[in-house]
Structure formats: structure tokens, C-alpha cells
Amino acid sequence: MTDARNHEPTQGLPPDERLAAYVACLAATKDRRAVREVVEREVLLCLIRTNSDRINEYPLLETQQRSIIEIMAARGAVDPLHGHIRKLVGEFVAQLGQYAKPGGGDSSQVRTRLVNTETQLLKCVQGVVYTTALCTDNFIETLVRAYGEDALGPSDAVTESTELDEQFWRKHFEHFVVRMVDEAYDAIMTQEAFTLSKERSLLVIRYPFDALLERLCRTPKPLDKTRVQTLFEFETRDFASRKARKLVHDILQGMAARPDYSFASGDIDFISQIVCIDPAAREMEKLQTLLLSGGLPGDATSGAPGEAPGTEGEAPATPAPEVNAEQVQFLREQVVGMACSVAITLNLLREDFLRALDGFSPKETAIVRRTLGDFSLPCLGRALQSLLEFQFVTLLRRRAGEDMGKIHIRTRKERRTSVAAVETLFDSGLTRIRRNKLWQPDPGRPTMQLFRPQTATELESLLHLLQIEPQLAREIGSLWTDASFRVEFALYISLDLLSRSTTNLNQRLAELLSRFGITRL
């Protein structure tokens, strides 16, 4: 995992120097008679580059910087939520024009509004930075968990050379999924780990998925968390952060019904947690609580418009003696801006991820979409498993070629748990008879036991039939929920359909089997 993001923000340029840079950028675009869209893009790029030192975890790699800029200024524009950012950019350009007029820069109100809008836009950029950092860090950790530390070299090479778009994911898939499955298939055939049988008019080839999984590194060295991962996980433990997250969640939930703030209900928890990495969310919750309780006389300027940790702004000319609604509203606007950029980034990452999948069926792609979720480590772990499974099926379809219409591919899954985990249940009332009714040995792995029930309903019925005690039933239910799967791929070749296209079935069958690496029956 790269160290590109692991740096603390600094105070950056003084406000006057920043404003001078924006004014110069605006003047240059006007000299070129640029259209409004170009003016707004150039000013936004100037804002990001001028404030890169003030943005938490802003990446050092140029590819990652370009990715953030493209999401903010171009690629995210197709998302309805981008309207919020466009509106802010438009206001910023208009305020710059007013500030640049003779005497405009001397007005404290004009200057304050301008720096406040700058702060809001920087929070939008911050949302993109946090989201891209967390999602890619989680993805790389998932690869290291599966393949060991050797995964870091190839992944870093992709990160350093490729922007975070469809090609980023495609290059990772080609190395860690396509290549892995191709090598695993060749090993299965070389070691004759498959089985070949005849069932009525069908010739069946079975491939154990364990033969692929065994090539993965199951006990890699623990990977140090990046700062973004640590901050994200801290949100679940810190009381103040949990309070802020509840408030942000309620705000976004209330806005989600509006067409211009179409936050997906399944993403709101993730968005809220990302937003609360930034101090503005906790400050908003604190000041809103104080406001509802009557305010705090004296020093309460930390939430004043224009002031936010990491992106300092302009304080009002006269500090407010107590917390007021304007302060809370300004922090709320920062939070909503961040939430919009987080949602836009998450949507783009998911779509890029899915577009990078080649050869998957619409049903398989839909399953990956559901599994991928919010790019959390559990979701990515399940997504990688699905990618390997579906890639194996894709490989079989590709080898079948024009004869795919004569072949049916099935994937069989059985839940399983370790023998050691089952043995611990004897202390809670499990008996040998009960164990044998609930589990059977896994023929491919002596250390594992397969659940006999195939569905949760079947399990519940069997637990009732065996009169399992409530505590033991809960423990068995936990093993069921956390169980891994024994996966087997079965290729069914219809001999009837194959015979209709040839006068020499044996020769035709031999030619078909050779495509799958089987040269003798």
C-alpha cells in the first residue's frame, strides 16, 4: 500500500495570496473569452491546486491528484448530486468577479462571503479525497489478505501509472483475478484434480473451487492500517463521533426524497461515517446542541462561518457573543457539500469497478454490484470471492466457444465450518447424533464439516426437530451465518445435442474436451 496519502495538512497560503491566485485565474480565462463552463472548471482547478496543502490526506501521486480533479470537475457532473457542487462553483466565480472589481476587495462582507464559499468547496474536495483513499486502501488490503504482501508491488505499479477510473480496476482484475484463475485452471488440469463422469446423456466435468483457493495466501502478515482507515474505524468507537453521525444520517435521510439530493438509502450510513471523519460534522453537532439548549455565552467562534479545521476562513467582523443559527447553518452546508461529493465518488467508483468486468453475465454483474456495497473490507472480501468464481465460469464459457449452446454450467455451494468450531458446541449440549444430523465431513478438507441443511429454513426446521436448546441454537446459527462455502463448478455436456452436429460423436467429443485441457478419457 502506498504512502501517497499519509501526510498532515498545513496552513497553506495566507487568504490574501489565495484570493489573488483565484482572481488571476479568473482574469486569464476572461482574456481568452472562455465560456462559462470552462471558466468554472479552471477556477475550481486553481482552488484545488492552491489549497492542496490544506486538504487532509491529499495524495502526492499525480495520477491520484488527477483522479480527484476529474471527479470534482468533470466525471462527477453526470450525477444529480453534482448540481450542489456546480452551484457552489458558480457562486464562487460570481463572488470572485465582485471581489476583483475596484474597491470590491476592500469590502469585508464580500471577502467573508468569498472565503466562506471557498471553505465549502474545499469540504467537497475533502469528501472526494477521503472516499477515494478509504475505498482504494480497503481494496489493496483485501488483495494483501488474499495474496500476501507480494500483492503490494503489482498494485503500487498500477496506482502509480493509472488514474482511478475503469482502467485502474481493469488492470488489477487482469493481474489478480484473470491471471490467478488461468493459472489455477492449468494446475487443476495438470494435477487431474477434476472429475469426469457420465450421467444419462450428459458428460459431466466437475472442478473443485478449493483447488483455486488453496493458491491464495491465507495467513498474510497483518497490514498496518492507513490513517484514513484508522480515522474511519474510530468513528464507530468515539461517542462524540457517533452523535455527529446520527445527526448527519438524519439530515441526509431527510434530504434523500428530493430529486436533487438523491442519496441512496443503502449508502447513507457509509456517507455519514465518511463525513464525520472531518471535524466540521462534530462541530456542527456540538453547536447545534448548544443552540437548542440556549447557546454558550462567551467563546463560541470555532463554528463561525468561514472557520473549519483544515480549511480556515474568515471570521465575522464582530464575533458573536453566543452560538447562533448562522454558525450551525454554515457547518451544515459544509457537511451537505461533503456528503454530496462522497456519494458522487462512491457511485463513480462502483460504476468503474463494474465496467471493468469482461465476460460476466448481467446476472453475475448484478451480484457483484450487490456484494461490493460500500467498499468495506467485508464487502470487498466477498466481492473478490465472487470475482474469482465468476471468472472461472467465464473461462469455461470462453473455452466452450461456439458449443456453449450444448453445455450447461452450474455452480454448487455448500456452507461449511471448521471441525474445531463444531467441537466447541459439545460444551453447550451438542451430541454426536445431533452433530451427524446437522453436519457431514467435507471430502475435500478433513478439517472442515459441511452443513447438511441447504437453506436457513431447512436449518431452522432441523433445529426444531432435534429439539435444540435456545442457547445452542443461537451458537449454531452464528456458525451458519459466518460459514464459508465449499464451491464446485460442474460442466454438463449434452451428448444428444452434440451428436446432432456431427457424424462422428467420439471425434467431436474429443475435440471439445481438448479445449478444456482433457486429452484422454
CSV table of N, CA, C and O in Angstrom, one decimal, residues 336 358 378:
chain,number,residue,atom,x,y,z
A,336,VAL,N,-23.2,19.0,4.1
A,336,VAL,CA,-24.0,18.5,3.0
A,336,VAL,C,-23.1,18.5,1.7
A,336,VAL,O,-23.2,17.6,0.9
A,358,ASP,N,-15.1,-8.1,-17.6
A,358,ASP,CA,-15.2,-8.5,-19.0
A,358,ASP,C,-15.8,-10.0,-19.0
A,358,ASP,O,-15.3,-10.8,-18.3
A,378,PRO,N,-15.3,-6.3,4.6
A,378,PRO,CA,-16.1,-7.5,4.4
A,378,PRO,C,-16.7,-7.6,3.0
A,378,PRO,O,-16.8,-8.6,2.4
